[in-house]
Coordinates of C-alpha atoms in Angstrom, one line a residue:
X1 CA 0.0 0.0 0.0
X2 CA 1.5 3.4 -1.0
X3 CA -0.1 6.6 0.5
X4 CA 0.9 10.0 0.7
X5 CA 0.9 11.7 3.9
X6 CA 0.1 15.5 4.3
X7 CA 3.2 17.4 5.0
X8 CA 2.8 18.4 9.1
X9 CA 3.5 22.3 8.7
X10 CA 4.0 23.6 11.8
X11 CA 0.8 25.4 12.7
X12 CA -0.3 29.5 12.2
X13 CA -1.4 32.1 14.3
X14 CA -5.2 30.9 12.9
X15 CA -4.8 27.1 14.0
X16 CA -5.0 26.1 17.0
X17 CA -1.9 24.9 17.5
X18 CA -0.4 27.9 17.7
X19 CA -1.4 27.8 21.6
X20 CA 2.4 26.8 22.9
X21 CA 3.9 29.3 20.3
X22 CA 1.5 32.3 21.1
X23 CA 3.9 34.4 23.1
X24 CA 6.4 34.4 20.6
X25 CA 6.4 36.7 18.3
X26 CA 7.6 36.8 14.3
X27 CA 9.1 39.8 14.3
X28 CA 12.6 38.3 15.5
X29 CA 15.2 40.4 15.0
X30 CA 17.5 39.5 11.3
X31 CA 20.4 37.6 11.6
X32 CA 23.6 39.8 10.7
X33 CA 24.7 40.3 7.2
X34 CA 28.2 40.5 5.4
X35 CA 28.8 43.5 3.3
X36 CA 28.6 42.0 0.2
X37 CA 25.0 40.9 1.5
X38 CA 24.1 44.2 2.3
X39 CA 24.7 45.5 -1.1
X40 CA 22.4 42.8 -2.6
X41 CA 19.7 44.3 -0.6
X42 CA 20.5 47.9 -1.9
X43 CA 18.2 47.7 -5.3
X44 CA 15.3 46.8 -3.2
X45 CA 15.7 49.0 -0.2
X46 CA 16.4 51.9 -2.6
X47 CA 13.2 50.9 -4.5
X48 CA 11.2 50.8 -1.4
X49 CA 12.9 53.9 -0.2
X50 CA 12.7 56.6 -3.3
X51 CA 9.2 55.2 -3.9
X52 CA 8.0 55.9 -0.4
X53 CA 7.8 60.1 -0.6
X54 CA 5.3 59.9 -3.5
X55 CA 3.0 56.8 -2.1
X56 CA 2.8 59.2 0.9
X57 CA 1.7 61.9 -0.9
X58 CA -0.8 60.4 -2.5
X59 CA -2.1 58.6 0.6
X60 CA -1.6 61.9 2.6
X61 CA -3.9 63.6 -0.2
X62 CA -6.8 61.2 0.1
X63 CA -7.2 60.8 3.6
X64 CA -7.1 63.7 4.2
X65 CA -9.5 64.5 2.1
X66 CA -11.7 62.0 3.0
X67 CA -11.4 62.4 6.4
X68 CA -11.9 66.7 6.3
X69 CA -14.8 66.0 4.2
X70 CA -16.4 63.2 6.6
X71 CA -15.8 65.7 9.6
X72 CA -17.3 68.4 8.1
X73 CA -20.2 66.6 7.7
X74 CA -20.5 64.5 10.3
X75 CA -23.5 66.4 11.6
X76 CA -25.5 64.3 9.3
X77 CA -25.0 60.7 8.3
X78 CA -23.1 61.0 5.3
X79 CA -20.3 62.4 7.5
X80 CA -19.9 58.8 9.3
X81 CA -19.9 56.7 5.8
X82 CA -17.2 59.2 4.8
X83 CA -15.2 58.6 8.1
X84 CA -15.9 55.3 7.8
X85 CA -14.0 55.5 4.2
X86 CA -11.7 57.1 5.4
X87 CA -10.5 54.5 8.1
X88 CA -10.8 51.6 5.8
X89 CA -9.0 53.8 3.2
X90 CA -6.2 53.7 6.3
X91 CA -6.2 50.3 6.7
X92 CA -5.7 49.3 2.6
X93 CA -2.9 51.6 2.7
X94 CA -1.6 50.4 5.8
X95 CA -1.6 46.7 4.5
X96 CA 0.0 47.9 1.5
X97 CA 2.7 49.7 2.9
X98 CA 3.3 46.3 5.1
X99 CA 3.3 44.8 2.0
X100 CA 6.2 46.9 0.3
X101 CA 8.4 46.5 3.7
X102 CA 8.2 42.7 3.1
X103 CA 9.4 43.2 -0.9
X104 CA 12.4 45.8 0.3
X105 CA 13.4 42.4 2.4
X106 CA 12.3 43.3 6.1
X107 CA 10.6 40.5 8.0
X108 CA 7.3 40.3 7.7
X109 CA 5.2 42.6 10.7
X110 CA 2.0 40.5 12.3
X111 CA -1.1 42.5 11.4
X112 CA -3.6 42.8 13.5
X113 CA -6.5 40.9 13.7
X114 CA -9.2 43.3 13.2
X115 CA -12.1 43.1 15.1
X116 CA -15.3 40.8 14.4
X117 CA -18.3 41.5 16.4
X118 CA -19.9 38.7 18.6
X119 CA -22.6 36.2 16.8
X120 CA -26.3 38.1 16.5
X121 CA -24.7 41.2 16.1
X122 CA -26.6 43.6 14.0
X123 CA -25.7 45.3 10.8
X124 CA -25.0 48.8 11.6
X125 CA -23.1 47.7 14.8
X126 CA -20.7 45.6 12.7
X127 CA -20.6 48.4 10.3
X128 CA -19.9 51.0 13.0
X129 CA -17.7 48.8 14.7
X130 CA -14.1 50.7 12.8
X131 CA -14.9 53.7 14.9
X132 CA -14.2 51.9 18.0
X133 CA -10.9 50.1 16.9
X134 CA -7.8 51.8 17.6
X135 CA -5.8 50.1 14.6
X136 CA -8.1 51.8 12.3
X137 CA -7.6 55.3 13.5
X138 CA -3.4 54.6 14.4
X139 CA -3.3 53.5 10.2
X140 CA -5.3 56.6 9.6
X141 CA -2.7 58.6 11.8
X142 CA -0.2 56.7 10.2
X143 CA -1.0 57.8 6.7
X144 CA -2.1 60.9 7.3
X145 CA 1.6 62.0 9.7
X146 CA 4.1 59.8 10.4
X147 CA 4.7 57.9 6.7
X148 CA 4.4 61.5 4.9
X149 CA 7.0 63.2 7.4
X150 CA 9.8 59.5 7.8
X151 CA 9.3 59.4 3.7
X152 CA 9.8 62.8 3.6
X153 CA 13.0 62.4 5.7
X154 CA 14.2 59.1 3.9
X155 CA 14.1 60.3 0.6
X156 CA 15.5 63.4 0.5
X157 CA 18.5 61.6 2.3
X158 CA 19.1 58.9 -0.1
X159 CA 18.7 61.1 -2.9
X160 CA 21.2 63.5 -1.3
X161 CA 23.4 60.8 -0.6
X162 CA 23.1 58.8 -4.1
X163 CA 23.5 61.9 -6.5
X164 CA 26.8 63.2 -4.3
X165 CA 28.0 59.9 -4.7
X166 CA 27.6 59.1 -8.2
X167 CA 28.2 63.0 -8.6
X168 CA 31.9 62.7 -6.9
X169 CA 32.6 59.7 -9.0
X170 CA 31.9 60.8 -12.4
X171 CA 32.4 64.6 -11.5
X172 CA 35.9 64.4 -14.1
X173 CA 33.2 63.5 -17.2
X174 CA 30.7 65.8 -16.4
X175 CA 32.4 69.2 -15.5
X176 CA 34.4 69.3 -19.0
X177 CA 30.3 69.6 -20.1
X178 CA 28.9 72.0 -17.6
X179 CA 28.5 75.8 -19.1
X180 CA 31.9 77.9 -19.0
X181 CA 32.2 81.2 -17.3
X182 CA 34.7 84.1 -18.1
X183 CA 36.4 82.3 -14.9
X184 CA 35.7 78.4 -16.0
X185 CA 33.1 75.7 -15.5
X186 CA 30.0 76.3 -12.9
X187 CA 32.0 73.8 -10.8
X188 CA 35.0 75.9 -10.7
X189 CA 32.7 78.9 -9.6
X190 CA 31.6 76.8 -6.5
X191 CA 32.3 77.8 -3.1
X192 CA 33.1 73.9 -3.2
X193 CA 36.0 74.4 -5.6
X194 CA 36.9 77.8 -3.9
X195 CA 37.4 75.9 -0.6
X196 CA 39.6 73.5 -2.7
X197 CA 41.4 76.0 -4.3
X198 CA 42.7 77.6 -1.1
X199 CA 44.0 73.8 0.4
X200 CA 45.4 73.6 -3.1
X201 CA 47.6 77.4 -3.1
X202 CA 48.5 76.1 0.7
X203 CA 49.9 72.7 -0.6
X204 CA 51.4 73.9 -4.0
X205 CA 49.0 71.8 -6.4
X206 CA 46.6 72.2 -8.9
X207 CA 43.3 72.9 -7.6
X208 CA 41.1 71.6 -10.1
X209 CA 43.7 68.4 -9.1
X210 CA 42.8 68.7 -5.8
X211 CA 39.1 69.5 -6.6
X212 CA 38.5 66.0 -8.7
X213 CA 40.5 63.9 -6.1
X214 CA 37.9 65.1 -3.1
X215 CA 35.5 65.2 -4.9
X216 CA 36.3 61.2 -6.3
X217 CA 36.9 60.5 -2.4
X218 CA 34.0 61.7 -1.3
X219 CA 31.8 60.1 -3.4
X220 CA 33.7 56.6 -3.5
X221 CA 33.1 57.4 1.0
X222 CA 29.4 57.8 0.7
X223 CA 29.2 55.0 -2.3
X224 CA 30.9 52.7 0.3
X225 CA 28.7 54.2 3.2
X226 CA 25.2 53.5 1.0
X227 CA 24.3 49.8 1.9
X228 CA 24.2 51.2 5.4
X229 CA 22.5 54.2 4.9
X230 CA 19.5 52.6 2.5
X231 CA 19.4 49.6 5.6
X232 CA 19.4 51.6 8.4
X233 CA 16.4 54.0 6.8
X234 CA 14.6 50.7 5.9
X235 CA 14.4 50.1 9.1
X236 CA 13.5 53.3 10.5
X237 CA 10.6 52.5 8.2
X238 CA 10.3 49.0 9.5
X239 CA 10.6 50.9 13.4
X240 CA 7.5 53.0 12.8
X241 CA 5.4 50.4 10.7
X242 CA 5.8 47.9 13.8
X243 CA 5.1 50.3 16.4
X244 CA 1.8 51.7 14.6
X245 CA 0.7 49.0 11.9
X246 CA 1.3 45.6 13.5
X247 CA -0.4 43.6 16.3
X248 CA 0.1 44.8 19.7
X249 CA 1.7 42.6 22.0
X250 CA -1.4 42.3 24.5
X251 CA -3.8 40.5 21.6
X252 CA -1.5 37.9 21.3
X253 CA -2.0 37.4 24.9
X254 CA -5.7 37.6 24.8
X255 CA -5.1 35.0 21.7
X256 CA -2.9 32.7 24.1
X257 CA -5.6 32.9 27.0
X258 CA -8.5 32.0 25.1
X259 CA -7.0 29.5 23.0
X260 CA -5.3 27.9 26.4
X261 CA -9.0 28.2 27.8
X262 CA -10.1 26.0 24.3
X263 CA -7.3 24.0 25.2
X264 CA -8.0 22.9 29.0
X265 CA -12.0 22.7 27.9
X266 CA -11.2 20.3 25.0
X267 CA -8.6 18.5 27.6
X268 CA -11.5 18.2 30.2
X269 CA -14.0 17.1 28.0
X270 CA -11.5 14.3 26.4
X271 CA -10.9 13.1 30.0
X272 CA -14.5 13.3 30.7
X273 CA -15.2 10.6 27.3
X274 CA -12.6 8.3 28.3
X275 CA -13.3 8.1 31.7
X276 CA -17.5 7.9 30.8
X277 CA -16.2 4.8 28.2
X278 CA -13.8 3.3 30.9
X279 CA -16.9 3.4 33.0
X280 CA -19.2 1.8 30.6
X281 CA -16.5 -1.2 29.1
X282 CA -15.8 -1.9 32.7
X283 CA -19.8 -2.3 33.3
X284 CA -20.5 -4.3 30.1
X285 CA -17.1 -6.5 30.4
X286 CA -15.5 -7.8 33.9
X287 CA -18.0 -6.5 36.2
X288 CA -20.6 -8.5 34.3
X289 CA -18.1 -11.6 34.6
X290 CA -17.6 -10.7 38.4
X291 CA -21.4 -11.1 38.8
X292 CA -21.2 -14.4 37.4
X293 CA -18.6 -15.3 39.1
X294 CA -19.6 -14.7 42.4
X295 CA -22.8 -16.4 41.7
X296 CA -20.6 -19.6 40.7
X297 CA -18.9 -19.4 44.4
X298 CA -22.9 -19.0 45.6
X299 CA -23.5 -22.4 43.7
X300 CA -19.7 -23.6 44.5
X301 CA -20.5 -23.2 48.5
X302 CA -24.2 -25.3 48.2
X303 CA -23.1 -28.3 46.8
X304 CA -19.6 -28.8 47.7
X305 CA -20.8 -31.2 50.3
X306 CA -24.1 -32.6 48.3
X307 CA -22.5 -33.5 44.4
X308 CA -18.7 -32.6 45.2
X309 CA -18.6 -33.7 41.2
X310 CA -20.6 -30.9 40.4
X311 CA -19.0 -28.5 42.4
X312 CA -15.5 -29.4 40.7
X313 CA -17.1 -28.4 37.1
X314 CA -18.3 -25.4 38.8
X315 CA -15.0 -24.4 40.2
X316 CA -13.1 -25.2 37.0
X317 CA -15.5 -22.1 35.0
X318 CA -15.1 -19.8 38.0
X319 CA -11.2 -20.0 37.4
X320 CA -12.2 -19.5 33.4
X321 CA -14.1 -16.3 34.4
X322 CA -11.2 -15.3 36.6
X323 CA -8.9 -15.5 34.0
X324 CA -11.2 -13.6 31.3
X325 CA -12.0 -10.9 33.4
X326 CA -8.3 -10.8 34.5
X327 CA -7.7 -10.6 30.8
X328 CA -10.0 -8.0 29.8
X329 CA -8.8 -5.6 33.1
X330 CA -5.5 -5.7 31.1
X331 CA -6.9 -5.2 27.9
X332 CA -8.5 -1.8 29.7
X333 CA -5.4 -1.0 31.3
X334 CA -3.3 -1.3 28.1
X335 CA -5.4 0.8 26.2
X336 CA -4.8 3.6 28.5
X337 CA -1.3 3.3 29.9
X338 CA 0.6 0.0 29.4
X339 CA 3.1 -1.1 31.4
X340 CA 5.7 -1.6 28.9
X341 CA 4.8 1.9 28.0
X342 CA 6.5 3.5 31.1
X343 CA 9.2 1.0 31.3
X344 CA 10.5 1.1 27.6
X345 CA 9.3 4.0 26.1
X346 CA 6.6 5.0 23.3
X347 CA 8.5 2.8 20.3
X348 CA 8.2 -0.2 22.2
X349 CA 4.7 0.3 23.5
X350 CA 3.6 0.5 20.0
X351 CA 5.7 -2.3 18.4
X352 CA 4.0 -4.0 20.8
X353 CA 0.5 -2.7 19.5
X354 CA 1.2 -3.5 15.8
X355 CA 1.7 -7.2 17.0
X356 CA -1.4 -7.8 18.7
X357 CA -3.6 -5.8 15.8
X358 CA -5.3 -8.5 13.7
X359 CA -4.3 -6.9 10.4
X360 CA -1.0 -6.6 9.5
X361 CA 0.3 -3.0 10.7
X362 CA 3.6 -1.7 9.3
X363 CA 5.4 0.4 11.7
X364 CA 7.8 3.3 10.4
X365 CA 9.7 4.8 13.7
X366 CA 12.3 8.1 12.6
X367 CA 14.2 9.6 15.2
X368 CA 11.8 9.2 18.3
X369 CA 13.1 11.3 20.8
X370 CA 13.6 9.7 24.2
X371 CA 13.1 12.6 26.4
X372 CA 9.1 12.6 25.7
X373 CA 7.3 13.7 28.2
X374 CA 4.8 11.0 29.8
X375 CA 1.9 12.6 28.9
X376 CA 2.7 13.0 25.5
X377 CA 3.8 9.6 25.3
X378 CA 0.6 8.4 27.0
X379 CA -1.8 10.1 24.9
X380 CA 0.2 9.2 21.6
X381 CA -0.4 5.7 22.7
X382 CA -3.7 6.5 23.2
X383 CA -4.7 8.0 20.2
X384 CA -2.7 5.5 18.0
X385 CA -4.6 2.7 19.9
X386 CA -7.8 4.0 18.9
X387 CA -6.8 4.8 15.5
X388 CA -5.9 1.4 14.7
X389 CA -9.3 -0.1 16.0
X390 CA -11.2 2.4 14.3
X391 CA -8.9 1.2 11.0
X392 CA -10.2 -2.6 11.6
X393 CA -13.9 -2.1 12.8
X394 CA -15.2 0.6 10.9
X395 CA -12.7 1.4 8.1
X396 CA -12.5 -3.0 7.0
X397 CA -8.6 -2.2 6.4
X398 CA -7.0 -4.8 5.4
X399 CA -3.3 -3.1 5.8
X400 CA -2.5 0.1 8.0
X401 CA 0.6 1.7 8.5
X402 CA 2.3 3.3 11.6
X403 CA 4.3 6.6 11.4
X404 CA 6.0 8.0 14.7
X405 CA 8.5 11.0 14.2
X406 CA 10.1 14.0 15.5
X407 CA 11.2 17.3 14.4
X408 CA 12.8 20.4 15.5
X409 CA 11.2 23.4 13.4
X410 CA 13.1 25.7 15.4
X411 CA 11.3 28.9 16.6
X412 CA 8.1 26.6 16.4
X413 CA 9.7 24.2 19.0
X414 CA 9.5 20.8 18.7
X415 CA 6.8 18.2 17.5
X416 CA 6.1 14.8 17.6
X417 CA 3.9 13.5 14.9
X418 CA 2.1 10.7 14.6
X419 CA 0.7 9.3 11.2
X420 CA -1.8 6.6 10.7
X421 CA -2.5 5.6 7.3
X422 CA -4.9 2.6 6.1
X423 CA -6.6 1.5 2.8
X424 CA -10.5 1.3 4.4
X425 CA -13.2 2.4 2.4
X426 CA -12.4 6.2 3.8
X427 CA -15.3 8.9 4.5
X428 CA -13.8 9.4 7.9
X429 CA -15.3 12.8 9.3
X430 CA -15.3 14.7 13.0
X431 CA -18.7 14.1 14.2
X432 CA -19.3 15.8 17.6
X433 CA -20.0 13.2 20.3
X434 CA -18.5 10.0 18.1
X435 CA -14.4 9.3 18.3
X436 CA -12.9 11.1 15.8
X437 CA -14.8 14.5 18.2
X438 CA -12.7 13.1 21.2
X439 CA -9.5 12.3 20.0
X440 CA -9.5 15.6 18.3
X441 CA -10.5 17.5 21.8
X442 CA -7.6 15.4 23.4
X443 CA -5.1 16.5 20.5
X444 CA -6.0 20.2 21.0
X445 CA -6.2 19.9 25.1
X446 CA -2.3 19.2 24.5
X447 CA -1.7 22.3 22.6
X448 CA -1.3 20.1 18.9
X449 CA -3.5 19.3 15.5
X450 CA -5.3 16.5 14.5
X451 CA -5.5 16.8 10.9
X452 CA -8.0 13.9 8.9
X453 CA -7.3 13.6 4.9
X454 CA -10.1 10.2 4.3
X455 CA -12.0 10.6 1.1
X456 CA -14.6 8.8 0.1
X457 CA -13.2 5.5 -0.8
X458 CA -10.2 5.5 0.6
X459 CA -7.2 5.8 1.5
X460 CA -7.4 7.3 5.0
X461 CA -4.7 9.7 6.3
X462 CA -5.0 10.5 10.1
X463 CA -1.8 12.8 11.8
X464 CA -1.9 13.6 15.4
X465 CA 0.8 16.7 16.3
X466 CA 1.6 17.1 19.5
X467 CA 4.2 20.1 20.6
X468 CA 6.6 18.9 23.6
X469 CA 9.5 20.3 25.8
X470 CA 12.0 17.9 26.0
X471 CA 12.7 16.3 29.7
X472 CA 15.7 16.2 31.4
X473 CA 17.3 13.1 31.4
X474 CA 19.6 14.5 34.9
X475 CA 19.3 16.3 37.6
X476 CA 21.1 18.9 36.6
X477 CA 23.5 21.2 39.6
X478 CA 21.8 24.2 41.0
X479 CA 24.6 27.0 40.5
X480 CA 25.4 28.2 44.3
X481 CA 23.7 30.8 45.6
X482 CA 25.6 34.3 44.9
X483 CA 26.7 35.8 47.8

């Protein structure tokens, strides 16, 4: 059987796996570049740069415009849809200025996520509801202050700096073509060339020799100097656009909270299931037997001394019921948390499950790391437990196959994922209140993704991700106490 398994990405700000990455943000600072990096970036930072001043003079034109004319009139109703413009006007602009600061090279700056009213709420509230946001009306200030007076500032330095340079280096082509004078070229009637002329009378040179060597030095200096001046504007730019266009740091808090509420819900409510089906395969299985068997001691005790014969047959299928019910108390126990789990780890655990599955189960184990911590352990077993009975009862697979791995995605931590693959008829689906629902609620209660590819037919494609922080394997010293 040869499947494809999704690709486990490591989850978005939208997913809810984001829940142990929430605090951390993406705008890390950028690794350090080389020089001859540096100038690489310089066509795009000086694109994103000379561009800038006339973008914010057309976005400084219509908002405030827009936002004159919707004051003006906000005495009647047309004045709000005209504000309301206005601030969406902001926000388009904003995104699109966002949008340029990525193509100069910048890392990308989280946008906010903009307000949605609650469920039921009514048109004109959701419509109003820009006039309460503070992210509309900092884009609006944005557009309509800051960007116009930092584009202002940034362009007229690099264009300063770029034609002095280019000027200075190509200054002994061009002044043999600049208009003469009765005392020479416009260059040579600089106070520029003056100033050089007086060095040159104290050294005993030429000063239009001495003119075209400073003038080539100082332009090869600030040629050198421009990979730093283009970055370090770009991210005066980059400054500003995080500070007044990206997310604030307390919604991603309020994200983390509510998703870590979601989280402990989902976790409860798993719990609750599995310990409401414990309840119920312990009532249907060995408490029945236990019944029974006590009623075989009952019948064991009357006629030991009136048909001892009978009393031996009796005895014989109380030890049978024993044993079952002994058997089935494992079963539960092993579905849960094995013994040879805790003692040898989560490989071994499910090597162990692949044996007893009645159809055959090949099991792929990549670089399991051994510092997982029990509960994520326990649950994988759990879940990969339940996939593969699901696989065999309601799927008819005749073949399934067992993926554990881990990786390191690096500012996303690390992840263990678990595949389970089988060739059933597919049309697998997350109904509320069947198993799919629960495993997916225990998945999420630990912070990861379930994520169910099973079309109609088959093949079926089932990945739990869990996030984990690796235990230590030693105590490790305490450092002594400073004194």
């Amino acid at each position: 059987m040869t499947t494809t398994e999704p690709t486990a990405a490591a989850p978005t700000a939208e997913t809810a796996a984001e829940v142990p990455a929430a605090s951390r943000s993406t705008d890390a600072a950028p690794r350090r570049r080389g020089y001859g990096a540096r100038w690489a970036a310089v066509p795009r930072e000086l694109g994103y740069l000379l561009l800038g001043f006339p973008i914010a003079v057309v976005a400084f034109t219509v908002l405030v415009t827009l936002f004159s004319t919707g004051v003006s009139l906000i005495v009647i109703a047309v004045g709000v849809v005209v504000v309301l413009a206005a601030l969406y006007t902001a926000r388009g602009l904003g995104a699109f200025e966002l949008m340029r600061l990525r193509w100069a090279g910048r890392p990308p700056v989280r946008e906010p996520r903009w307000q949605r009213g609650p469920e039921g709420e009514g048109a004109w509230a959701s419509f109003l509801r820009p006039l309460i946001d503070g992210h509309y009306w900092l884009y609006l200030l944005h557009g309509m202050v800051v960007f116009p007076i930092v584009s202002l500032f940034s362009w007229i330095v690099t264009v300063v700096w770029v034609s002095v340079a280019l000027g200075g280096l190509t200054a002994w082509i061009w002044d043999r073509l600049l208009v003469q004078t009765t005392s020479g070229s416009v260059l040579q009637d600089s106070l520029l060339f003056r100033a050089f002329a007086r060095l040159a009378e104290a050294l005993g040179v030429e000063p239009i020799v001495l003119a075209g060597v400073g003038q080539f030095v100082l332009g090869a200096v600030l040629l050198l100097t421009l990979p730093f001046i283009t970055g370090g504007l770009t991210r005066l730019h980059e400054a500003v656009d995080r500070g007044m266009l990206g997310a604030w740091r307390s919604e991603a808090l309020e994200r983390q909270v509510a998703q870590l509420s979601a989280s402990r819900g989902a976790a409860v409510q798993a719990e609750d299931a599995a310990l409401r089906r414990l309840e119920r395969d312990i009532h249907d299985g060995p408490q029945q037997r236990l019944v029974r068997l006590q009623m075989d001691l009952a019948a064991i005790e009357r006629k030991l001394d009136v048909d001892p014969e009978a009393a031996r047959v009796l005895l014989g299928e109380a030890r049978e019921q024993a044993r079952d019910t002994l058997d089935e108390l494992r079963a539960l126990s092993r579905g849960f948390a094995p013994p040879l789990l805790q003692d040898r780890g989560l490989a071994s655990a499910l090597e162990s499950l692949a044996a007893r599955s009645p159809v055959p189960v090949t099991l792929e184990v990549q670089a399991t790391d051994a510092a997982l911590p029990a509960a994520i352990e326990r649950n994988a077993y759990f879940i990969a437990a339940e996939l593969l009975t699901n696989a065999v009862k309601h799927a008819s697979a005749s073949a399934v196959r067992l993926r554990l791995s881990t990786r390191d995605t690096g500012p996303s931590g690390l992840w263990l994922d678990l595949w389970v693959t089988d060739n059933g008829h597919g049309g697998a689906a997350v109904v509320p209140g069947h198993g799919l629902a629960g495993l997916d609620e225990r998945v999420r209660g630990l912070g990861g993704l379930l994520v169910i590819d099973s079309p109609a037919g088959g093949p079926t494609v089932i990945g739990a991700h869990f996030p984990y922080v690796r235990e230590r394997t030693a105590i490790e010293p305490v450092p002594p106490t400073a004194r």
